[in-house]
Short mmCIF file of C-alpha atoms and ligand atoms in Angstrom, two decimals:
data_model
loop_
_atom_site.label_atom_id
_atom_site.label_comp_id
_atom_site.label_asym_id
_atom_site.label_seq_id
_atom_site.Cartn_x
_atom_site.Cartn_y
_atom_site.Cartn_z
CA MET A 1 63.38 2.46 -9.87
CA GLU A 2 60.07 4.22 -10.24
CA PHE A 3 58.18 3.06 -13.23
CA ALA A 4 55.74 4.93 -15.42
CA ALA A 5 52.16 4.89 -14.13
CA ARG A 6 51.05 3.28 -17.47
CA VAL A 7 52.74 -0.03 -16.68
CA GLY A 8 51.43 -0.21 -13.17
CA SER A 9 48.34 -2.21 -13.97
CA VAL A 10 49.61 -4.19 -16.88
CA GLN A 11 50.26 -7.86 -16.46
CA PRO A 12 52.96 -9.92 -18.09
CA SER A 13 51.72 -12.18 -21.01
CA VAL A 14 50.74 -15.42 -19.40
CA THR A 15 50.70 -17.30 -22.69
CA LEU A 16 54.31 -16.41 -23.34
CA ALA A 17 55.40 -17.02 -19.67
CA ILE A 18 53.90 -20.54 -19.43
CA THR A 19 55.09 -21.52 -22.91
CA ALA A 20 58.65 -20.45 -21.94
CA LYS A 21 58.41 -22.45 -18.50
CA ALA A 22 57.29 -25.56 -20.49
CA LYS A 23 60.10 -25.09 -22.97
CA ALA A 24 62.65 -24.61 -20.13
CA MET A 25 61.46 -27.85 -18.49
CA LYS A 26 61.78 -29.73 -21.72
CA ALA A 27 65.27 -28.38 -22.16
CA ASP A 28 66.12 -29.78 -18.70
CA GLY A 29 65.06 -33.20 -19.78
CA VAL A 30 61.56 -33.25 -18.24
CA ASP A 31 59.01 -35.13 -20.44
CA VAL A 32 56.51 -32.27 -20.75
CA CYS A 33 53.34 -32.37 -22.89
CA SER A 34 52.92 -28.72 -23.87
CA PHE A 35 49.58 -27.33 -25.08
CA THR A 36 50.48 -23.72 -24.36
CA ALA A 37 51.26 -21.23 -27.16
CA GLY A 38 49.16 -21.12 -30.23
CA GLU A 39 52.04 -22.20 -32.39
CA PRO A 40 51.68 -24.66 -35.32
CA ASP A 41 54.20 -27.48 -35.03
CA PHE A 42 54.81 -27.53 -38.78
CA ASP A 43 57.75 -26.07 -40.58
CA THR A 44 57.13 -23.00 -42.65
CA PRO A 45 56.30 -24.26 -46.18
CA ILE A 46 59.36 -24.68 -48.38
CA HIS A 47 58.41 -22.11 -51.13
CA ILE A 48 58.12 -19.41 -48.37
CA ARG A 49 61.54 -20.37 -46.85
CA GLU A 50 63.15 -20.50 -50.29
CA ALA A 51 61.85 -16.99 -51.13
CA ALA A 52 63.28 -15.55 -47.93
CA LYS A 53 66.68 -17.34 -48.53
CA GLN A 54 66.78 -15.93 -52.07
CA ALA A 55 66.01 -12.43 -50.90
CA LEU A 56 68.79 -12.78 -48.38
CA ASP A 57 71.23 -13.85 -51.08
CA GLN A 58 70.09 -10.98 -53.24
CA GLY A 59 71.01 -8.57 -50.57
CA LYS A 60 67.57 -7.64 -49.25
CA THR A 61 69.25 -6.95 -46.04
CA ARG A 62 68.97 -3.16 -45.71
CA TYR A 63 66.47 -0.80 -44.17
CA GLY A 64 63.16 -0.58 -46.03
CA PRO A 65 60.08 1.67 -45.76
CA ALA A 66 58.67 1.65 -42.19
CA ALA A 67 55.26 0.60 -43.57
CA GLY A 68 56.69 -2.47 -45.36
CA GLU A 69 57.92 -3.52 -48.76
CA PRO A 70 55.67 -2.03 -51.46
CA LYS A 71 55.32 -5.43 -53.09
CA LEU A 72 54.20 -7.03 -49.89
CA ARG A 73 51.67 -4.33 -49.23
CA GLU A 74 50.20 -4.96 -52.61
CA ALA A 75 50.27 -8.66 -52.19
CA ILE A 76 48.48 -8.50 -48.86
CA ALA A 77 45.84 -6.20 -50.48
CA ALA A 78 45.34 -8.68 -53.29
CA ARG A 79 44.94 -11.59 -50.94
CA LEU A 80 42.40 -9.69 -48.70
CA GLN A 81 40.40 -9.01 -51.95
CA GLN A 82 40.54 -12.59 -53.08
CA ASP A 83 39.96 -14.35 -49.72
CA ASP A 84 37.80 -11.95 -47.84
CA ASP A 85 36.08 -9.66 -50.44
CA LEU A 86 37.88 -6.60 -48.79
CA CYS A 87 38.76 -3.85 -51.21
CA TYR A 88 42.11 -2.28 -50.07
CA GLY A 89 44.99 -0.74 -51.98
CA PRO A 90 48.65 -0.83 -50.73
CA GLU A 91 48.19 2.58 -49.06
CA ASN A 92 45.63 0.79 -46.68
CA ILE A 93 48.12 -1.70 -45.52
CA ILE A 94 50.96 -1.54 -42.98
CA VAL A 95 53.31 -4.49 -42.42
CA THR A 96 54.02 -5.00 -38.78
CA ASN A 97 56.20 -7.24 -36.43
CA GLY A 98 53.38 -9.77 -36.07
CA GLY A 99 49.64 -9.52 -35.43
CA LYS A 100 50.28 -8.42 -31.88
CA HIS A 101 52.28 -5.45 -32.98
CA SER A 102 49.61 -4.42 -35.50
CA LEU A 103 47.11 -4.27 -32.70
CA PHE A 104 49.54 -2.41 -30.44
CA ASN A 105 50.25 0.21 -33.22
CA LEU A 106 46.52 0.55 -33.71
CA MET A 107 45.89 1.24 -29.95
CA LEU A 108 48.66 3.80 -29.84
CA ALA A 109 47.33 5.49 -32.94
CA MET A 110 43.58 5.55 -31.95
CA ILE A 111 43.16 5.31 -28.17
CA GLN A 112 43.73 7.99 -25.58
CA GLU A 113 42.70 8.73 -21.99
CA GLY A 114 38.99 8.64 -21.56
CA ASP A 115 38.41 6.27 -24.59
CA GLU A 116 36.58 3.08 -23.92
CA VAL A 117 37.33 -0.08 -25.84
CA ILE A 118 34.75 -2.98 -25.74
CA ILE A 119 36.27 -6.41 -25.41
CA PRO A 120 34.10 -9.51 -25.21
CA ALA A 121 35.33 -12.16 -22.63
CA PRO A 122 36.83 -14.63 -22.97
CA TYR A 123 39.45 -12.50 -24.74
CA TRP A 124 42.98 -12.96 -25.98
CA VAL A 125 45.26 -11.96 -23.07
CA SER A 126 46.85 -8.88 -24.75
CA TYR A 127 43.77 -6.94 -25.83
CA PRO A 128 43.00 -5.36 -22.40
CA GLU A 129 46.70 -4.75 -21.58
CA MET A 130 47.25 -2.91 -24.90
CA VAL A 131 44.27 -0.71 -24.30
CA LYS A 132 45.67 0.18 -20.85
CA LEU A 133 49.10 0.82 -22.19
CA ALA A 134 47.63 3.31 -24.69
CA GLY A 135 45.86 5.04 -21.82
CA GLY A 136 42.35 3.86 -22.62
CA THR A 137 39.79 1.82 -20.60
CA PRO A 138 38.99 -1.76 -21.45
CA VAL A 139 35.30 -2.45 -21.07
CA ILE A 140 34.93 -6.20 -20.64
CA VAL A 141 31.60 -7.76 -21.71
CA PRO A 142 31.23 -11.32 -20.40
CA THR A 143 29.66 -14.04 -22.54
CA ASP A 144 28.58 -17.51 -21.66
CA THR A 145 27.79 -20.80 -23.19
CA SER A 146 24.12 -19.83 -23.90
CA THR A 147 25.38 -17.62 -26.71
CA GLY A 148 28.32 -19.88 -27.60
CA LEU A 149 30.85 -17.67 -25.76
CA ARG A 150 30.09 -14.94 -28.36
CA ILE A 151 28.91 -11.37 -27.80
CA THR A 152 25.34 -10.69 -28.87
CA PRO A 153 24.24 -7.46 -30.65
CA GLU A 154 22.24 -6.61 -27.58
CA ALA A 155 25.13 -7.01 -25.23
CA LEU A 156 27.31 -4.87 -27.58
CA GLN A 157 24.65 -2.22 -27.72
CA GLN A 158 24.28 -2.18 -23.91
CA ALA A 159 28.04 -1.76 -23.42
CA ILE A 160 28.27 1.28 -25.74
CA THR A 161 28.64 4.69 -24.06
CA PRO A 162 29.41 8.18 -25.42
CA ARG A 163 33.08 7.31 -24.68
CA THR A 164 33.20 4.07 -26.72
CA LYS A 165 35.78 4.34 -29.50
CA LEU A 166 36.46 0.81 -30.49
CA PHE A 167 35.04 -2.71 -30.45
CA VAL A 168 37.48 -5.63 -30.61
CA LEU A 169 36.10 -8.57 -32.58
CA ASN A 170 38.00 -11.90 -32.91
CA SER A 171 36.61 -14.63 -35.07
CA PRO A 172 37.62 -17.43 -35.05
CA ALA A 173 38.43 -16.62 -31.50
CA ASN A 174 41.40 -17.15 -29.24
CA PRO A 175 41.04 -18.72 -26.62
CA THR A 176 37.59 -20.35 -27.39
CA GLY A 177 37.81 -21.44 -31.01
CA MET A 178 34.36 -19.97 -31.51
CA VAL A 179 33.36 -18.72 -34.91
CA TYR A 180 30.65 -16.03 -35.42
CA THR A 181 28.18 -17.02 -38.14
CA PRO A 182 27.65 -14.57 -41.09
CA GLU A 183 24.25 -13.61 -39.57
CA GLU A 184 25.89 -12.74 -36.23
CA ILE A 185 28.63 -10.72 -38.03
CA ARG A 186 25.91 -8.81 -39.94
CA ALA A 187 23.96 -8.06 -36.71
CA LEU A 188 27.06 -6.76 -34.94
CA ALA A 189 27.97 -4.62 -38.03
CA LYS A 190 24.53 -2.97 -37.70
CA VAL A 191 25.24 -1.95 -34.09
CA VAL A 192 28.64 -0.58 -34.94
CA ASP A 193 27.05 1.37 -37.74
CA ASP A 194 24.09 2.61 -35.71
CA HIS A 195 26.43 3.87 -32.90
CA ASP A 196 29.17 5.23 -35.17
CA ILE A 197 32.05 3.37 -33.46
CA TRP A 198 35.20 1.65 -34.91
CA VAL A 199 35.66 -2.18 -34.95
CA VAL A 200 39.03 -3.76 -35.13
CA SER A 201 38.46 -7.35 -36.48
CA ASP A 202 41.34 -9.54 -35.50
CA GLU A 203 41.26 -12.18 -38.27
CA ILE A 204 44.50 -13.98 -37.61
CA TYR A 205 42.69 -17.46 -37.57
CA SER A 206 40.35 -16.78 -40.53
CA LYS A 207 41.76 -19.57 -42.63
CA ILE A 208 41.57 -22.21 -39.83
CA LEU A 209 37.95 -23.45 -39.93
CA TYR A 210 36.28 -26.81 -39.43
CA ASP A 211 33.03 -28.54 -40.16
CA GLY A 212 31.87 -26.32 -42.81
CA ALA A 213 32.20 -23.11 -40.65
CA THR A 214 32.63 -19.90 -42.86
CA HIS A 215 34.46 -16.66 -42.17
CA LEU A 216 32.71 -13.44 -43.01
CA SER A 217 34.88 -10.31 -42.43
CA ILE A 218 32.77 -7.60 -40.75
CA GLY A 219 34.42 -5.22 -43.19
CA ALA A 220 32.79 -7.12 -46.13
CA VAL A 221 29.21 -6.81 -44.80
CA SER A 222 28.49 -3.37 -46.42
CA PRO A 223 30.22 -0.17 -47.52
CA ALA A 224 29.18 1.37 -44.13
CA ALA A 225 30.70 -1.45 -42.21
CA PHE A 226 33.86 -1.34 -44.27
CA SER A 227 34.34 2.41 -43.49
CA ARG A 228 34.38 1.64 -39.78
CA THR A 229 36.47 -1.54 -39.91
CA ILE A 230 40.20 -2.11 -39.32
CA ILE A 231 41.60 -5.58 -39.97
CA SER A 232 44.47 -7.00 -37.94
CA SER A 233 46.02 -10.24 -39.13
CA GLY A 234 49.31 -11.88 -40.01
CA PHE A 235 51.19 -14.91 -41.32
CA ALA A 236 51.97 -16.70 -38.14
CA LYS A 237 49.08 -19.13 -37.74
CA ALA A 238 47.94 -20.00 -41.24
CA TYR A 239 51.48 -20.31 -42.72
CA ALA A 240 53.30 -21.62 -39.67
CA MET A 241 55.41 -18.51 -39.49
CA THR A 242 55.23 -17.57 -35.81
CA GLY A 243 58.91 -16.77 -35.42
CA TRP A 244 59.03 -14.62 -38.48
CA ARG A 245 57.05 -11.81 -36.78
CA ILE A 246 55.03 -10.57 -39.85
CA GLY A 247 51.57 -9.22 -39.39
CA PHE A 248 49.60 -6.45 -40.89
CA LEU A 249 46.89 -3.79 -40.27
CA ALA A 250 44.52 -2.82 -42.97
CA GLY A 251 42.31 0.17 -42.80
CA PRO A 252 41.84 3.85 -43.74
CA ALA A 253 44.91 5.36 -45.40
CA GLU A 254 45.21 8.13 -42.78
CA LEU A 255 45.24 5.55 -39.96
CA ILE A 256 47.90 3.53 -41.73
CA LYS A 257 49.98 6.60 -42.27
CA THR A 258 49.77 7.31 -38.51
CA ALA A 259 50.63 3.77 -37.60
CA ALA A 260 53.69 4.05 -40.01
CA THR A 261 54.80 7.15 -38.18
CA ILE A 262 54.63 5.30 -34.83
CA GLN A 263 56.47 2.29 -36.42
CA GLY A 264 59.03 4.78 -37.87
CA HIS A 265 59.95 5.80 -34.38
CA SER A 266 59.78 2.43 -32.73
CA THR A 267 60.66 -0.61 -34.74
CA SER A 268 61.16 0.74 -38.31
CA ASN A 269 60.60 -1.82 -40.99
CA VAL A 270 59.90 -5.46 -40.40
CA CYS A 271 62.96 -7.66 -41.27
CA THR A 272 63.41 -7.07 -45.02
CA PHE A 273 64.24 -10.47 -46.31
CA ALA A 274 61.46 -11.98 -44.14
CA GLN A 275 58.98 -9.85 -45.98
CA TYR A 276 59.96 -11.68 -49.27
CA GLY A 277 58.90 -14.93 -47.64
CA ALA A 278 55.53 -13.33 -46.78
CA ILE A 279 55.23 -12.16 -50.45
CA ALA A 280 55.63 -15.87 -51.42
CA ALA A 281 53.10 -16.87 -48.82
CA CYS A 282 50.54 -14.42 -50.37
CA GLU A 283 51.25 -15.16 -53.96
CA GLY A 284 52.27 -18.89 -53.90
CA PRO A 285 50.01 -21.92 -53.78
CA GLN A 286 47.61 -21.98 -50.92
CA ASP A 287 47.22 -25.79 -50.55
CA CYS A 288 49.88 -25.83 -47.78
CA VAL A 289 47.28 -23.91 -45.64
CA GLN A 290 44.56 -26.55 -46.26
CA GLU A 291 47.07 -29.30 -45.58
CA MET A 292 47.86 -27.83 -42.18
CA VAL A 293 44.13 -27.30 -41.48
CA SER A 294 43.35 -30.91 -42.25
CA ALA A 295 46.04 -32.05 -39.71
CA PHE A 296 44.53 -29.65 -37.17
CA ALA A 297 41.10 -31.13 -37.98
CA GLU A 298 42.28 -34.65 -37.13
CA ARG A 299 43.75 -33.51 -33.86
CA ARG A 300 40.56 -31.57 -33.00
CA ARG A 301 38.46 -34.74 -33.55
CA PHE A 302 40.74 -36.65 -31.26
CA LEU A 303 40.71 -33.89 -28.66
CA LEU A 304 36.86 -33.58 -28.64
CA ASP A 305 36.52 -37.32 -28.10
CA ALA A 306 39.11 -37.31 -25.39
CA ILE A 307 37.36 -34.44 -23.58
CA ALA A 308 33.96 -36.10 -23.85
CA SER A 309 35.48 -39.21 -22.27
CA ILE A 310 36.74 -37.48 -19.08
CA PRO A 311 33.99 -37.00 -16.49
CA GLY A 312 34.23 -33.58 -15.09
CA LEU A 313 35.49 -31.68 -18.18
CA SER A 314 33.55 -30.14 -21.01
CA CYS A 315 34.06 -27.68 -23.74
CA PRO A 316 31.93 -25.98 -26.27
CA THR A 317 32.72 -27.36 -29.78
CA PRO A 318 35.37 -25.05 -31.48
CA ASN A 319 34.84 -24.48 -35.15
CA GLY A 320 38.01 -22.53 -35.82
CA ALA A 321 41.57 -21.67 -34.71
CA PHE A 322 43.39 -24.52 -32.79
CA TYR A 323 42.27 -24.01 -29.22
CA SER A 324 39.75 -25.68 -27.03
CA PHE A 325 38.56 -23.99 -23.86
CA LEU A 326 37.97 -26.56 -21.20
CA ASN A 327 35.50 -25.89 -18.42
CA ILE A 328 37.12 -27.16 -15.18
CA SER A 329 34.56 -25.85 -12.67
CA LYS A 330 33.66 -29.38 -11.50
CA THR A 331 37.18 -29.91 -10.34
CA GLY A 332 36.76 -27.12 -7.70
CA LEU A 333 40.12 -25.64 -8.67
CA THR A 334 40.84 -22.18 -9.87
CA SER A 335 42.47 -22.03 -13.32
CA LEU A 336 45.81 -21.22 -11.93
CA GLU A 337 45.69 -23.99 -9.32
CA PHE A 338 44.56 -26.46 -12.08
CA CYS A 339 47.46 -25.48 -14.33
CA ASP A 340 50.11 -25.41 -11.54
CA GLN A 341 49.08 -28.78 -10.21
CA LEU A 342 48.74 -30.35 -13.59
CA LEU A 343 52.22 -29.27 -14.53
CA GLU A 344 53.72 -30.30 -11.31
CA GLU A 345 52.11 -33.72 -11.09
CA GLN A 346 51.66 -34.77 -14.58
CA GLN A 347 53.93 -32.53 -16.65
CA VAL A 348 51.23 -31.22 -18.80
CA ALA A 349 51.27 -27.51 -19.62
CA VAL A 350 48.03 -25.60 -20.35
CA ILE A 351 47.04 -21.90 -20.00
CA PRO A 352 44.87 -20.74 -17.09
CA GLY A 353 41.58 -19.24 -18.29
CA GLY A 354 41.96 -16.40 -15.69
CA ALA A 355 44.37 -14.80 -18.17
CA PHE A 356 41.55 -14.65 -20.72
CA GLY A 357 38.90 -13.43 -18.26
CA ALA A 358 37.39 -16.83 -17.53
CA ASP A 359 38.78 -18.43 -14.36
CA ASP A 360 36.80 -21.61 -14.47
CA HIS A 361 38.46 -22.64 -17.78
CA VAL A 362 41.84 -23.56 -19.15
CA ARG A 363 43.03 -23.20 -22.73
CA ILE A 364 44.51 -26.23 -24.68
CA SER A 365 46.29 -25.47 -27.91
CA TYR A 366 46.09 -28.53 -30.11
CA ALA A 367 48.61 -27.15 -32.71
CA THR A 368 50.77 -30.10 -31.62
CA ASP A 369 51.24 -33.66 -32.79
CA LEU A 370 48.67 -36.39 -32.18
CA ALA A 371 51.14 -38.57 -30.13
CA THR A 372 51.70 -35.69 -27.67
CA LEU A 373 47.87 -35.05 -27.49
CA LYS A 374 47.31 -38.75 -26.75
CA THR A 375 49.91 -38.86 -23.90
CA GLY A 376 48.78 -35.50 -22.58
CA PHE A 377 45.18 -36.49 -22.43
CA ASP A 378 45.88 -39.75 -20.61
CA ARG A 379 47.69 -37.59 -18.03
CA ILE A 380 44.92 -34.99 -17.93
CA ALA A 381 42.43 -37.85 -17.32
CA ALA A 382 44.56 -39.25 -14.48
CA PHE A 383 44.85 -35.69 -12.97
CA VAL A 384 41.09 -35.04 -13.06
CA ALA A 385 40.22 -38.53 -11.71
CA SER A 386 42.53 -37.89 -8.62
CA ARG A 387 40.56 -34.79 -7.66
N1 LIG B 1 48.72 -15.64 -29.85
C1 LIG B 1 49.33 -16.81 -29.38
C2 LIG B 1 48.66 -17.44 -28.18
O1 LIG B 1 47.71 -16.93 -27.68
C3 LIG B 1 50.83 -16.53 -29.19
C4 LIG B 1 51.22 -16.16 -27.77
C5 LIG B 1 51.12 -14.68 -27.47
O2 LIG B 1 51.61 -13.93 -28.47
O3 LIG B 1 50.48 -14.31 -26.57
O4 LIG B 1 49.15 -18.42 -27.72
#
């Protein structure tokens, strides 16, 4: 079969592929320690599950508006106002099938042949592929540890050309766990403003912060920044709702309308009764989020000590999300070799940094229990020592 040219250069999602491989090995009885997908190991909080069950029993099982249940669009707008100082109405929100889908809708709505999209590396695996699928050109801007794996205003400015349409900002970041400081966000906002480009701020990890780190949404910097910002986020990470597939895009009403038209011809509405769970997530008590973040913080502490104790491995201290990005250059292996051999020899699954534009790193997700982390790190230490 001859496939469309647009899929020719697009790679499958490595995060999903390796996660599935590790799950299949486990199902076959292999004792795998999996640090692959960014998927909290907690159950979705009870009040959210109850709300979805109740909606199911109340017959919320039919088609709904493509852009989402009006009550959920309102509840998301209210939460963005309260948590992030972002002033949106329901007409500025579309409910999508997860954060990934919201970004995909955005790229389809906004990007066309000839448009350049600036993506700092390391980047989440799907950003460049989505840009390519939409017909645009990803412009990858490498970063290094001298700037904490974060793009500087100067580097952003240098990457901007007359074709630049969009800048993808992700803080806290996947795969590095790095968090931009409010000063850094303000400086980036100024470049966006000066050059009249758009920024999509992927804020899916904004509630998962450690050691006093704070999240400033670029859209909250100034009215000028707000007018150039699109927010992508969702419920998966903060509320342990990965399988529910509920995300959202927030931005100018005409963009949201266009995204809803795309969604109306592709997926229609997100599962109706699941949206009632998301309403409960927005409107219910938020201590469940803090409880999960406290558990992640304990695991992060363990992990940072474990990494420091293994000669040959290092990682910049992550202040958000639940990833650490290990520098493996001293092992002399490529990230794919490291991951393949580690899985084969020690049954530990991690994601190769090559998928995120950094081949001398691997990503560890520590959204898993402490016992698995302990066993896994004993095995990683043995693996590195044998190299
Ligand atoms: N965003 C998560 C991760 O990076 C989920 C996997 C995916 O959707 O790629 O692990």
